[in-house]
mmCIF file of C-alpha atoms in Angstrom:
data_model
loop_
_atom_site.group_PDB
_atom_site.id
_atom_site.type_symbol
_atom_site.label_atom_id
_atom_site.label_comp_id
_atom_site.label_asym_id
_atom_site.label_seq_id
_atom_site.Cartn_x
_atom_site.Cartn_y
_atom_site.Cartn_z
ATOM 1 C CA UNK A 1060 10.014 19.396 -21.233
ATOM 2 C CA UNK A 1061 11.201 20.522 -17.819
ATOM 3 C CA UNK A 1062 8.725 21.239 -15.054
ATOM 4 C CA UNK A 1063 9.279 22.111 -11.427
ATOM 5 C CA UNK A 1064 7.566 20.559 -8.444
ATOM 6 C CA UNK A 1065 4.406 22.382 -7.371
ATOM 7 C CA UNK A 1066 3.677 22.870 -3.674
ATOM 8 C CA UNK A 1067 0.652 24.022 -1.694
ATOM 9 C CA UNK A 1068 0.052 24.466 2.007
ATOM 10 C CA UNK A 1069 -3.218 23.497 3.681
ATOM 11 C CA UNK A 1070 -3.868 25.074 7.065
ATOM 12 C CA UNK A 1071 -5.432 23.080 9.886
ATOM 13 C CA UNK A 1072 -8.703 24.627 11.169
ATOM 14 C CA UNK A 1073 -8.332 26.278 14.587
ATOM 15 C CA UNK A 1074 -10.887 27.886 16.934
ATOM 16 C CA UNK A 1075 -11.486 31.560 16.060
ATOM 17 C CA UNK A 1076 -10.088 32.694 19.412
ATOM 18 C CA UNK A 1077 -6.810 30.739 19.006
ATOM 19 C CA UNK A 1078 -3.614 32.757 18.637
ATOM 20 C CA UNK A 1079 -2.082 32.228 15.181
ATOM 21 C CA UNK A 1080 1.647 32.307 14.574
ATOM 22 C CA UNK A 1081 1.341 33.013 10.841
ATOM 23 C CA UNK A 1082 -0.617 35.009 8.309
ATOM 24 C CA UNK A 1083 -1.309 34.546 4.608
ATOM 25 C CA UNK A 1084 -0.813 37.155 1.886
ATOM 26 C CA UNK A 1085 -1.836 35.769 -1.499
ATOM 27 C CA UNK A 1086 0.307 32.662 -1.970
ATOM 28 C CA UNK A 1087 2.863 33.705 0.655
ATOM 29 C CA UNK A 1088 2.782 32.267 4.165
ATOM 30 C CA UNK A 1089 4.437 34.578 6.673
ATOM 31 C CA UNK A 1090 5.469 33.205 10.061
ATOM 32 C CA UNK A 1091 5.549 35.900 12.687
ATOM 33 C CA UNK A 1092 8.845 36.660 14.388
ATOM 34 C CA UNK A 1093 9.319 35.177 17.835
ATOM 35 C CA UNK A 1094 11.323 36.535 20.739
ATOM 36 C CA UNK A 1095 14.979 36.510 19.734
ATOM 37 C CA UNK A 1096 14.277 36.632 15.991
ATOM 38 C CA UNK A 1097 14.984 39.716 13.903
ATOM 39 C CA UNK A 1098 12.288 39.283 11.266
ATOM 40 C CA UNK A 1099 9.357 37.216 10.093
ATOM 41 C CA UNK A 1100 9.868 34.270 7.736
ATOM 42 C CA UNK A 1101 8.131 34.343 4.351
ATOM 43 C CA UNK A 1102 7.525 31.156 2.348
ATOM 44 C CA UNK A 1103 6.305 31.398 -1.240
ATOM 45 C CA UNK A 1104 3.891 28.665 -2.333
ATOM 46 C CA UNK A 1105 2.015 27.870 -5.508
ATOM 47 C CA UNK A 1106 -1.249 27.717 -3.576
ATOM 48 C CA UNK A 1107 -2.465 28.294 -0.032
ATOM 49 C CA UNK A 1108 -5.624 26.553 1.161
ATOM 50 C CA UNK A 1109 -7.189 28.434 4.094
ATOM 51 C CA UNK A 1110 -8.577 26.790 7.183
ATOM 52 C CA UNK A 1111 -12.110 26.699 5.742
ATOM 53 C CA UNK A 1112 -11.197 25.138 2.378
ATOM 54 C CA UNK A 1113 -13.024 22.034 1.161
ATOM 55 C CA UNK A 1114 -11.699 18.694 -0.026
ATOM 56 C CA UNK A 1115 -12.947 19.618 -3.486
ATOM 57 C CA UNK A 1116 -10.866 22.815 -3.461
ATOM 58 C CA UNK A 1117 -7.707 20.804 -2.810
ATOM 59 C CA UNK A 1118 -8.447 18.198 -5.466
ATOM 60 C CA UNK A 1119 -9.350 20.747 -8.125
ATOM 61 C CA UNK A 1120 -5.826 22.117 -7.798
ATOM 62 C CA UNK A 1121 -4.291 18.636 -8.041
ATOM 63 C CA UNK A 1122 -6.608 17.375 -10.806
ATOM 64 C CA UNK A 1123 -4.607 18.415 -13.927
ATOM 65 C CA UNK A 1124 -1.628 16.307 -12.848
ATOM 66 C CA UNK A 1125 -3.877 13.308 -12.186
ATOM 67 C CA UNK A 1126 -5.824 13.583 -15.437
ATOM 68 C CA UNK A 1127 -2.673 13.793 -17.577
ATOM 69 C CA UNK A 1128 -1.735 10.297 -16.359
ATOM 70 C CA UNK A 1129 -4.653 8.904 -18.371
ATOM 71 C CA UNK A 1130 -4.795 11.485 -21.157
ATOM 72 C CA UNK A 1131 -1.114 12.049 -21.941
ATOM 73 C CA UNK A 1132 0.758 9.217 -20.234
ATOM 74 C CA UNK A 1133 2.703 11.515 -17.882
ATOM 75 C CA UNK A 1134 3.704 9.891 -14.571
ATOM 76 C CA UNK A 1135 2.563 11.827 -11.504
ATOM 77 C CA UNK A 1136 3.093 11.777 -7.752
ATOM 78 C CA UNK A 1137 0.927 13.544 -5.182
ATOM 79 C CA UNK A 1138 2.514 13.670 -1.718
ATOM 80 C CA UNK A 1139 1.079 14.857 1.612
ATOM 81 C CA UNK A 1140 3.750 16.092 4.036
ATOM 82 C CA UNK A 1141 3.502 17.688 7.478
ATOM 83 C CA UNK A 1142 3.413 17.447 11.240
ATOM 84 C CA UNK A 1143 1.378 14.676 12.817
ATOM 85 C CA UNK A 1144 -2.228 15.671 13.457
ATOM 86 C CA UNK A 1145 -2.423 18.339 10.724
ATOM 87 C CA UNK A 1146 -4.710 16.432 8.347
ATOM 88 C CA UNK A 1147 -2.495 14.567 5.873
ATOM 89 C CA UNK A 1148 -4.520 11.350 5.888
ATOM 90 C CA UNK A 1149 -7.791 13.285 5.832
ATOM 91 C CA UNK A 1150 -6.519 15.239 2.817
ATOM 92 C CA UNK A 1151 -5.507 12.079 0.977
ATOM 93 C CA UNK A 1152 -8.354 9.742 2.021
ATOM 94 C CA UNK A 1153 -11.174 11.699 3.601
ATOM 95 C CA UNK A 1154 -14.127 9.316 3.391
ATOM 96 C CA UNK A 1155 -12.997 6.691 0.865
ATOM 97 C CA UNK A 1156 -16.463 5.254 0.270
ATOM 98 C CA UNK A 1157 -17.293 3.697 -3.086
ATOM 99 C CA UNK A 1158 -19.070 6.209 -5.321
ATOM 100 C CA UNK A 1159 -22.810 5.738 -5.642
ATOM 101 C CA UNK A 1160 -24.466 6.791 -8.884
ATOM 102 C CA UNK A 1161 -21.237 8.517 -9.893
ATOM 103 C CA UNK A 1162 -21.158 10.702 -6.758
ATOM 104 C CA UNK A 1163 -18.456 10.869 -4.088
ATOM 105 C CA UNK A 1164 -19.003 12.015 -0.486
ATOM 106 C CA UNK A 1165 -18.305 15.694 0.049
ATOM 107 C CA UNK A 1166 -15.336 14.938 2.303
ATOM 108 C CA UNK A 1167 -13.752 12.408 -0.065
ATOM 109 C CA UNK A 1168 -10.023 13.028 -0.304
ATOM 110 C CA UNK A 1169 -7.474 13.092 -3.112
ATOM 111 C CA UNK A 1170 -7.281 9.302 -3.491
ATOM 112 C CA UNK A 1171 -10.989 8.541 -4.111
ATOM 113 C CA UNK A 1172 -11.355 11.637 -6.296
ATOM 114 C CA UNK A 1173 -8.249 10.721 -8.314
ATOM 115 C CA UNK A 1174 -9.517 7.177 -8.871
ATOM 116 C CA UNK A 1175 -12.868 8.530 -10.058
ATOM 117 C CA UNK A 1176 -11.160 11.060 -12.368
ATOM 118 C CA UNK A 1177 -8.890 8.463 -13.961
ATOM 119 C CA UNK A 1178 -11.685 6.057 -14.810
ATOM 120 C CA UNK A 1179 -13.916 8.903 -15.972
ATOM 121 C CA UNK A 1180 -11.169 9.979 -18.403
ATOM 122 C CA UNK A 1181 -10.791 6.402 -19.648
ATOM 123 C CA UNK A 1182 -14.557 6.024 -20.081
ATOM 124 C CA UNK A 1183 -14.768 9.293 -22.008
ATOM 125 C CA UNK A 1184 -11.950 8.201 -24.324
ATOM 126 C CA UNK A 1185 -13.600 4.832 -24.924
ATOM 127 C CA UNK A 1186 -16.919 6.486 -25.676
ATOM 128 C CA UNK A 1187 -15.528 8.887 -28.270
ATOM 129 C CA UNK A 1188 -13.338 6.219 -29.878
ATOM 130 C CA UNK A 1189 -9.947 7.736 -29.015
ATOM 131 C CA UNK A 1190 -9.123 4.951 -26.535
ATOM 132 C CA UNK A 1191 -9.056 1.452 -27.982
ATOM 133 C CA UNK A 1192 -7.950 -0.448 -24.877
ATOM 134 C CA UNK A 1193 -7.052 0.428 -21.296
ATOM 135 C CA UNK A 1194 -5.903 -1.621 -18.330
ATOM 136 C CA UNK A 1195 -5.239 -0.483 -14.767
ATOM 137 C CA UNK A 1196 -3.466 -2.188 -11.878
ATOM 138 C CA UNK A 1197 -3.408 -1.153 -8.230
ATOM 139 C CA UNK A 1198 -0.892 -1.776 -5.442
ATOM 140 C CA UNK A 1199 -0.810 -0.465 -1.873
ATOM 141 C CA UNK A 1200 2.128 -0.570 0.545
ATOM 142 C CA UNK A 1201 3.414 0.945 3.754
ATOM 143 C CA UNK A 1202 6.904 1.675 5.041
ATOM 144 C CA UNK A 1203 6.899 0.899 8.738
ATOM 145 C CA UNK A 1204 10.143 1.069 10.664
ATOM 146 C CA UNK A 1205 12.072 1.163 7.344
ATOM 147 C CA UNK A 1206 10.389 -2.100 6.278
ATOM 148 C CA UNK A 1207 8.255 -2.263 3.148
ATOM 149 C CA UNK A 1208 5.001 -4.145 3.796
ATOM 150 C CA UNK A 1209 2.235 -5.088 1.377
ATOM 151 C CA UNK A 1210 -1.056 -3.679 2.684
ATOM 152 C CA UNK A 1211 -3.131 -5.956 0.467
ATOM 153 C CA UNK A 1212 -2.077 -9.221 2.126
ATOM 154 C CA UNK A 1213 -4.177 -10.642 5.016
ATOM 155 C CA UNK A 1214 -1.835 -9.482 7.825
ATOM 156 C CA UNK A 1215 0.805 -6.942 6.688
ATOM 157 C CA UNK A 1216 2.560 -6.875 10.088
ATOM 158 C CA UNK A 1217 3.326 -10.619 9.915
ATOM 159 C CA UNK A 1218 4.271 -10.725 6.234
ATOM 160 C CA UNK A 1219 7.985 -10.704 5.345
ATOM 161 C CA UNK A 1220 9.518 -7.355 4.461
ATOM 162 C CA UNK A 1221 9.719 -6.658 0.742
ATOM 163 C CA UNK A 1222 12.831 -5.450 -1.065
ATOM 164 C CA UNK A 1223 13.155 -2.321 -3.202
ATOM 165 C CA UNK A 1224 14.964 -3.117 -6.444
ATOM 166 C CA UNK A 1225 15.932 -1.403 -9.681
ATOM 167 C CA UNK A 1226 14.783 -2.905 -12.957
ATOM 168 C CA UNK A 1227 17.513 -3.525 -15.571
ATOM 169 C CA UNK A 1228 17.509 -1.159 -18.512
ATOM 170 C CA UNK A 1229 18.562 -1.942 -22.067
ATOM 171 C CA UNK A 1230 19.031 1.706 -22.933
ATOM 172 C CA UNK A 1231 22.182 2.377 -20.943
ATOM 173 C CA UNK A 1232 20.298 4.404 -18.333
ATOM 174 C CA UNK A 1233 19.021 3.530 -14.875
ATOM 175 C CA UNK A 1234 15.965 1.317 -14.726
ATOM 176 C CA UNK A 1235 12.781 2.001 -12.824
ATOM 177 C CA UNK A 1236 12.593 1.325 -9.091
ATOM 178 C CA UNK A 1237 10.110 -1.366 -8.042
ATOM 179 C CA UNK A 1238 9.190 -3.502 -5.018
ATOM 180 C CA UNK A 1239 9.837 -7.191 -5.520
ATOM 181 C CA UNK A 1240 6.920 -9.411 -4.484
ATOM 182 C CA UNK A 1241 4.400 -6.581 -4.111
ATOM 183 C CA UNK A 1242 0.882 -7.747 -4.979
ATOM 184 C CA UNK A 1243 -0.874 -5.972 -7.811
ATOM 185 C CA UNK A 1244 -4.574 -6.192 -8.664
ATOM 186 C CA UNK A 1245 -6.241 -5.385 -11.956
ATOM 187 C CA UNK A 1246 -9.024 -2.864 -11.417
ATOM 188 C CA UNK A 1247 -11.853 -1.913 -13.752
ATOM 189 C CA UNK A 1248 -13.482 0.974 -11.871
ATOM 190 C CA UNK A 1249 -13.001 3.532 -9.124
ATOM 191 C CA UNK A 1250 -15.095 1.283 -6.861
ATOM 192 C CA UNK A 1251 -12.538 -1.518 -7.337
ATOM 193 C CA UNK A 1252 -9.735 0.835 -6.306
ATOM 194 C CA UNK A 1253 -11.588 2.120 -3.253
ATOM 195 C CA UNK A 1254 -12.390 -1.415 -2.125
ATOM 196 C CA UNK A 1255 -8.661 -2.182 -2.149
ATOM 197 C CA UNK A 1256 -7.909 1.098 -0.353
ATOM 198 C CA UNK A 1257 -10.423 0.289 2.382
ATOM 199 C CA UNK A 1258 -8.972 -3.191 2.747
ATOM 200 C CA UNK A 1259 -5.372 -1.985 2.877
ATOM 201 C CA UNK A 1260 -5.995 0.941 5.207
ATOM 202 C CA UNK A 1261 -7.227 -1.474 7.897
ATOM 203 C CA UNK A 1262 -3.737 -2.973 8.044
ATOM 204 C CA UNK A 1263 -1.888 0.321 8.266
ATOM 205 C CA UNK A 1264 0.107 0.974 11.441
ATOM 206 C CA UNK A 1265 -1.530 3.637 13.652
ATOM 207 C CA UNK A 1266 -1.191 4.798 17.241
ATOM 208 C CA UNK A 1267 -2.937 7.302 19.495
ATOM 209 C CA UNK A 1268 -0.837 10.390 20.264
ATOM 210 C CA UNK A 1269 -1.515 13.666 22.044
ATOM 211 C CA UNK A 1270 -2.347 15.408 18.760
ATOM 212 C CA UNK A 1271 -4.105 12.581 16.910
ATOM 213 C CA UNK A 1272 -6.104 9.615 18.157
ATOM 214 C CA UNK A 1273 -5.358 7.634 14.980
ATOM 215 C CA UNK A 1274 -1.902 8.895 14.058
ATOM 216 C CA UNK A 1275 -0.341 7.078 11.103
ATOM 217 C CA UNK A 1276 2.967 5.491 12.100
ATOM 218 C CA UNK A 1277 3.909 4.471 8.575
ATOM 219 C CA UNK A 1278 4.312 6.033 5.154
ATOM 220 C CA UNK A 1279 1.651 4.719 2.755
ATOM 221 C CA UNK A 1280 1.947 4.619 -1.042
ATOM 222 C CA UNK A 1281 -0.954 3.763 -3.355
ATOM 223 C CA UNK A 1282 0.043 3.219 -6.991
ATOM 224 C CA UNK A 1283 -2.193 3.020 -10.037
ATOM 225 C CA UNK A 1284 -0.446 1.801 -13.191
ATOM 226 C CA UNK A 1285 -2.194 2.429 -16.501
ATOM 227 C CA UNK A 1286 -1.606 1.110 -20.006
ATOM 228 C CA UNK A 1287 -3.674 2.949 -22.608
ATOM 229 C CA UNK A 1288 -3.860 2.171 -26.317
ATOM 230 C CA UNK A 1289 -5.303 5.130 -28.172
ATOM 231 C CA UNK A 1290 -5.958 6.315 -31.709
ATOM 232 C CA UNK A 1291 -4.754 9.802 -32.532
ATOM 233 C CA UNK A 1292 -5.926 11.761 -35.537
ATOM 234 C CA UNK A 1293 -3.702 13.966 -37.675
ATOM 235 C CA UNK A 1294 -4.166 16.670 -40.266
ATOM 236 C CA UNK A 1295 -2.133 18.438 -42.922
ATOM 237 C CA UNK A 1296 -0.646 20.846 -40.399
ATOM 238 C CA UNK A 1297 0.663 17.958 -38.329
ATOM 239 C CA UNK A 1298 2.444 16.526 -41.383
ATOM 240 C CA UNK A 1299 4.625 19.613 -41.814
ATOM 241 C CA UNK A 1300 8.267 18.377 -41.379
ATOM 242 C CA UNK A 1301 9.280 21.689 -39.773
ATOM 243 C CA UNK A 1302 6.584 21.276 -37.120
ATOM 244 C CA UNK A 1303 7.718 17.702 -36.552
ATOM 245 C CA UNK A 1304 11.360 18.673 -36.009
ATOM 246 C CA UNK A 1305 10.229 21.287 -33.507
ATOM 247 C CA UNK A 1306 8.429 18.671 -31.420
ATOM 248 C CA UNK A 1307 11.380 16.265 -31.721
ATOM 249 C CA UNK A 1308 13.263 18.425 -29.236
ATOM 250 C CA UNK A 1309 10.862 17.390 -26.473
ATOM 251 C CA UNK A 1310 10.442 14.041 -24.782
ATOM 252 C CA UNK A 1311 6.753 14.810 -24.328
ATOM 253 C CA UNK A 1312 5.228 15.031 -27.817
ATOM 254 C CA UNK A 1313 1.776 16.579 -28.118
ATOM 255 C CA UNK A 1314 -1.126 14.206 -28.381
ATOM 256 C CA UNK A 1315 -1.687 15.177 -32.045
ATOM 257 C CA UNK A 1316 1.929 14.597 -33.133
ATOM 258 C CA UNK A 1317 2.387 11.906 -35.762
ATOM 259 C CA UNK A 1318 5.006 10.541 -38.089
ATOM 260 C CA UNK A 1319 5.894 13.071 -40.835
ATOM 261 C CA UNK A 1320 4.622 12.166 -44.253
ATOM 262 C CA UNK A 1321 1.677 10.098 -43.032
ATOM 263 C CA UNK A 1322 -1.960 11.035 -42.910
ATOM 264 C CA UNK A 1323 -5.023 9.897 -41.041
ATOM 265 C CA UNK A 1324 -4.428 8.302 -37.653
ATOM 266 C CA UNK A 1325 -1.843 6.414 -35.649
ATOM 267 C CA UNK A 1326 -2.165 4.015 -32.752
ATOM 268 C CA UNK A 1327 0.016 4.576 -29.716
ATOM 269 C CA UNK A 1328 0.376 2.674 -26.450
ATOM 270 C CA UNK A 1329 1.364 4.684 -23.381
ATOM 271 C CA UNK A 1330 2.176 3.433 -19.892
ATOM 272 C CA UNK A 1331 2.006 5.729 -16.884
ATOM 273 C CA UNK A 1332 1.824 5.522 -13.116
ATOM 274 C CA UNK A 1333 0.064 7.629 -10.500
ATOM 275 C CA UNK A 1334 1.591 7.470 -7.009
ATOM 276 C CA UNK A 1335 -0.423 8.826 -4.078
ATOM 277 C CA UNK A 1336 1.719 9.192 -0.953
ATOM 278 C CA UNK A 1337 0.506 9.771 2.608
ATOM 279 C CA UNK A 1338 3.631 10.339 4.697
ATOM 280 C CA UNK A 1339 3.738 9.707 8.430
ATOM 281 C CA UNK A 1340 3.881 12.945 10.387
ATOM 282 C CA UNK A 1341 6.963 14.480 11.926
ATOM 283 C CA UNK A 1342 6.834 14.814 15.710
ATOM 284 C CA UNK A 1343 8.977 16.156 18.530
ATOM 285 C CA UNK A 1344 10.545 13.909 21.143
ATOM 286 C CA UNK A 1345 8.592 13.966 24.415
ATOM 287 C CA UNK A 1346 8.258 12.186 27.741
ATOM 288 C CA UNK A 1347 5.361 10.210 26.266
ATOM 289 C CA UNK A 1348 7.658 8.932 23.523
ATOM 290 C CA UNK A 1349 10.494 8.123 25.906
ATOM 291 C CA UNK A 1350 8.161 6.027 28.081
ATOM 292 C CA UNK A 1351 7.511 3.510 25.291
ATOM 293 C CA UNK A 1352 10.310 1.702 23.472
ATOM 294 C CA UNK A 1353 8.070 0.833 20.532
ATOM 295 C CA UNK A 1354 6.793 4.401 20.274
ATOM 296 C CA UNK A 1355 10.392 5.641 20.389
ATOM 297 C CA UNK A 1356 11.468 3.248 17.620
ATOM 298 C CA UNK A 1357 8.529 4.329 15.461
ATOM 299 C CA UNK A 1358 9.258 8.012 15.923
ATOM 300 C CA UNK A 1359 12.967 7.537 15.307
ATOM 301 C CA UNK A 1360 12.275 5.665 12.052
ATOM 302 C CA UNK A 1361 9.745 8.264 10.899
ATOM 303 C CA UNK A 1362 11.961 11.263 11.630
ATOM 304 C CA UNK A 1363 15.026 9.586 10.106
ATOM 305 C CA UNK A 1364 13.222 8.820 6.856
ATOM 306 C CA UNK A 1365 11.701 12.314 6.674
ATOM 307 C CA UNK A 1366 15.145 13.795 7.293
ATOM 308 C CA UNK A 1367 16.515 11.682 4.418
ATOM 309 C CA UNK A 1368 13.657 12.923 2.224
ATOM 310 C CA UNK A 1369 14.523 16.512 3.120
ATOM 311 C CA UNK A 1370 18.170 15.889 2.249
ATOM 312 C CA UNK A 1371 17.204 14.517 -1.169
ATOM 313 C CA UNK A 1372 14.953 17.506 -1.854
ATOM 314 C CA UNK A 1373 17.766 19.868 -0.859
ATOM 315 C CA UNK A 1374 20.245 18.057 -3.124
ATOM 316 C CA UNK A 1375 17.808 18.067 -6.052
ATOM 317 C CA UNK A 1376 17.119 21.783 -5.518
ATOM 318 C CA UNK A 1377 20.869 22.439 -5.676
ATOM 319 C CA UNK A 1378 21.153 20.409 -8.881
ATOM 320 C CA UNK A 1379 18.509 22.624 -10.473
ATOM 321 C CA UNK A 1380 20.715 25.693 -10.091
ATOM 322 C CA UNK A 1381 23.077 26.699 -12.876
ATOM 323 C CA UNK A 1382 26.110 26.226 -10.633
ATOM 324 C CA UNK A 1383 25.317 22.539 -10.040
ATOM 325 C CA UNK A 1384 23.384 21.631 -13.188
ATOM 326 C CA UNK A 1385 24.535 18.338 -14.671
ATOM 327 C CA UNK A 1386 26.412 17.022 -11.630
ATOM 328 C CA UNK A 1387 26.123 16.186 -7.958
ATOM 329 C CA UNK A 1388 24.992 13.385 -5.671
ATOM 330 C CA UNK A 1389 21.454 12.779 -4.411
ATOM 331 C CA UNK A 1390 21.404 10.420 -1.373
ATOM 332 C CA UNK A 1391 18.420 8.286 -2.398
ATOM 333 C CA UNK A 1392 19.880 5.199 -0.715
ATOM 334 C CA UNK A 1393 19.893 6.760 2.750
ATOM 335 C CA UNK A 1394 16.410 5.389 3.465
ATOM 336 C CA UNK A 1395 13.849 2.987 2.039
ATOM 337 C CA UNK A 1396 11.423 5.902 1.601
ATOM 338 C CA UNK A 1397 13.742 7.956 -0.607
ATOM 339 C CA UNK A 1398 14.804 4.860 -2.534
ATOM 340 C CA UNK A 1399 11.178 4.025 -3.266
ATOM 341 C CA UNK A 1400 10.399 7.632 -4.255
ATOM 342 C CA UNK A 1401 13.515 7.996 -6.407
ATOM 343 C CA UNK A 1402 11.585 8.005 -9.692
ATOM 344 C CA UNK A 1403 8.974 10.356 -8.266
ATOM 345 C CA UNK A 1404 11.593 12.847 -7.072
ATOM 346 C CA UNK A 1405 14.328 12.694 -9.679
ATOM 347 C CA UNK A 1406 12.787 10.813 -12.594
ATOM 348 C CA UNK A 1407 10.549 12.034 -15.393
ATOM 349 C CA UNK A 1408 7.571 12.440 -13.079
ATOM 350 C CA UNK A 1409 5.282 15.381 -12.388
ATOM 351 C CA UNK A 1410 5.289 15.936 -8.620
ATOM 352 C CA UNK A 1411 2.844 17.794 -6.375
ATOM 353 C CA UNK A 1412 3.391 18.391 -2.642
ATOM 354 C CA UNK A 1413 0.523 19.199 -0.291
ATOM 355 C CA UNK A 1414 2.044 20.480 2.955
ATOM 356 C CA UNK A 1415 -0.355 20.379 5.888
ATOM 357 C CA UNK A 1416 0.425 22.799 8.716
ATOM 358 C CA UNK A 1417 -1.001 24.321 11.872
ATOM 359 C CA UNK A 1418 -0.979 28.031 12.628
ATOM 360 C CA UNK A 1419 -1.029 27.301 16.370
ATOM 361 C CA UNK A 1420 1.732 28.868 18.438
ATOM 362 C CA UNK A 1421 2.784 25.529 19.983
ATOM 363 C CA UNK A 1422 3.348 24.113 16.472
ATOM 364 C CA UNK A 1423 5.659 26.961 15.461
ATOM 365 C CA UNK A 1424 8.844 24.941 14.921
ATOM 366 C CA UNK A 1425 7.184 22.069 13.065
ATOM 367 C CA UNK A 1426 5.214 24.455 10.859
ATOM 368 C CA UNK A 1427 8.340 26.430 9.999
ATOM 369 C CA UNK A 1428 10.104 23.186 9.063
ATOM 370 C CA UNK A 1429 7.145 22.001 6.947
ATOM 371 C CA UNK A 1430 6.934 25.289 5.040
ATOM 372 C CA UNK A 1431 10.692 25.321 4.430
ATOM 373 C CA UNK A 1432 10.475 21.787 2.981
ATOM 374 C CA UNK A 1433 7.594 22.727 0.670
ATOM 375 C CA UNK A 1434 9.274 25.892 -0.569
ATOM 376 C CA UNK A 1435 12.531 24.037 -1.202
ATOM 377 C CA UNK A 1436 10.624 21.390 -3.164
ATOM 378 C CA UNK A 1437 9.425 24.053 -5.633
ATOM 379 C CA UNK A 1438 13.044 24.524 -6.732
ATOM 380 C CA UNK A 1439 13.278 20.899 -7.879
ATOM 381 C CA UNK A 1440 12.813 20.373 -11.611
ATOM 382 C CA UNK A 1441 12.169 17.204 -13.606
ATOM 383 C CA UNK A 1442 12.327 16.447 -17.302
ATOM 384 C CA UNK A 1443 8.963 14.842 -17.964
ATOM 385 C CA UNK A 1444 9.001 11.659 -20.015
ATOM 386 C CA UNK A 1445 6.309 9.547 -21.624
ATOM 387 C CA UNK A 1446 6.686 5.768 -21.871
ATOM 388 C CA UNK A 1447 5.160 5.007 -25.235
ATOM 389 C CA UNK A 1448 5.528 2.545 -28.083
ATOM 390 C CA UNK A 1449 6.701 4.531 -31.111
ATOM 391 C CA UNK A 1450 7.152 3.658 -34.779
ATOM 392 C CA UNK A 1451 10.419 3.502 -36.720
ATOM 393 C CA UNK A 1452 10.086 6.991 -38.216
ATOM 394 C CA UNK A 1453 9.946 8.598 -34.791
ATOM 395 C CA UNK A 1454 12.834 6.455 -33.602
ATOM 396 C CA UNK A 1455 14.848 7.814 -36.534
ATOM 397 C CA UNK A 1456 14.078 11.398 -35.515
ATOM 398 C CA UNK A 1457 15.255 10.729 -31.962
ATOM 399 C CA UNK A 1458 18.366 8.915 -33.195
ATOM 400 C CA UNK A 1459 19.301 11.867 -35.440
ATOM 401 C CA UNK A 1460 18.830 14.235 -32.514
ATOM 402 C CA UNK A 1461 21.154 12.136 -30.352
ATOM 403 C CA UNK A 1462 23.781 11.967 -33.125
ATOM 404 C CA UNK A 1463 23.654 15.747 -33.503
ATOM 405 C CA UNK A 1464 24.107 16.163 -29.753
ATOM 406 C CA UNK A 1465 27.138 13.865 -29.690
ATOM 407 C CA UNK A 1466 28.759 15.669 -32.620
ATOM 408 C CA UNK A 1467 28.647 18.937 -30.668
ATOM 409 C CA UNK A 1468 30.883 17.491 -27.950
#
């Protein structure tokens, strides 16, 4: 099943009297024409969050992608992208306090809400008997100056840089990308995840800038890996061979699909990963930057990696067109960031982009660039896959489909 990337824009709150360089019409963001421009620029989004939106509004839009990680075994990535000081880290983290009595703070961001949602889905499945066993592991890293650092070690800045590698595959296709030596902790609740987030966030590289007192100078990636063993019930309708062959054309079978000719239930083990990405913000070169060599190196590394990310999105958007479908090069290896996000961008992963932007006149260029990136991302498509243990009958169906495909060549 193919699905395109979804993108939303969240506007930074401004004083009522501030001049705004854009307006919103439905899900279109229209940037007003400046002197020397012939017309306004219109960017179509899947969702626009106004300046007065709540953290809950943003998460409710993201929630289906997160919940399907636990319920259907579909990998998902949620990425915050935008200019520095526009609220990316607030959107992703908010107030990452451990939930008390099942409640999260009102300004809790995507990460604490996603952790709570995942474990709530697992608890519900365990209670109704559909989930037999579930395990979850958490890792947290940052990319600082093109170096991958583990945020869950005592002092990330002094730890050796980690290497991004590709796992071998026995199926003749590319293996999954992973970070060698990255620590991974088993977690049993949302509180466990948030404790690790709080611990790791303390080691993240930050610096005061003109637009943000605690500006993130690194890209941060939190990953939650789930393995869920569940029992799925069937019925006579599910045993219809014609219905089975119809589902065999998709790599994402419905949760009620089962081997033809069998009745009752089947046990299936699915593995899926949720990646929550808080990117460092883009920023213009200034005298303040030029005065500090370290600041300059940080900004150069951030802008270079974001530029590489934009190039990969552009290449993937081209590949989605009929003219380029089935061929073309995507420059994942141009940066550590794009290499690490390779599976999230071009693999069988559901991807969601939250673009944070300011309507302020002095942020015009950065906002235009952010909106162009988000709109381009919506043209990227992925063929969703589920990593599951399947029985011999379903393997036979897939093998017959592959043989039929090869015979058509």
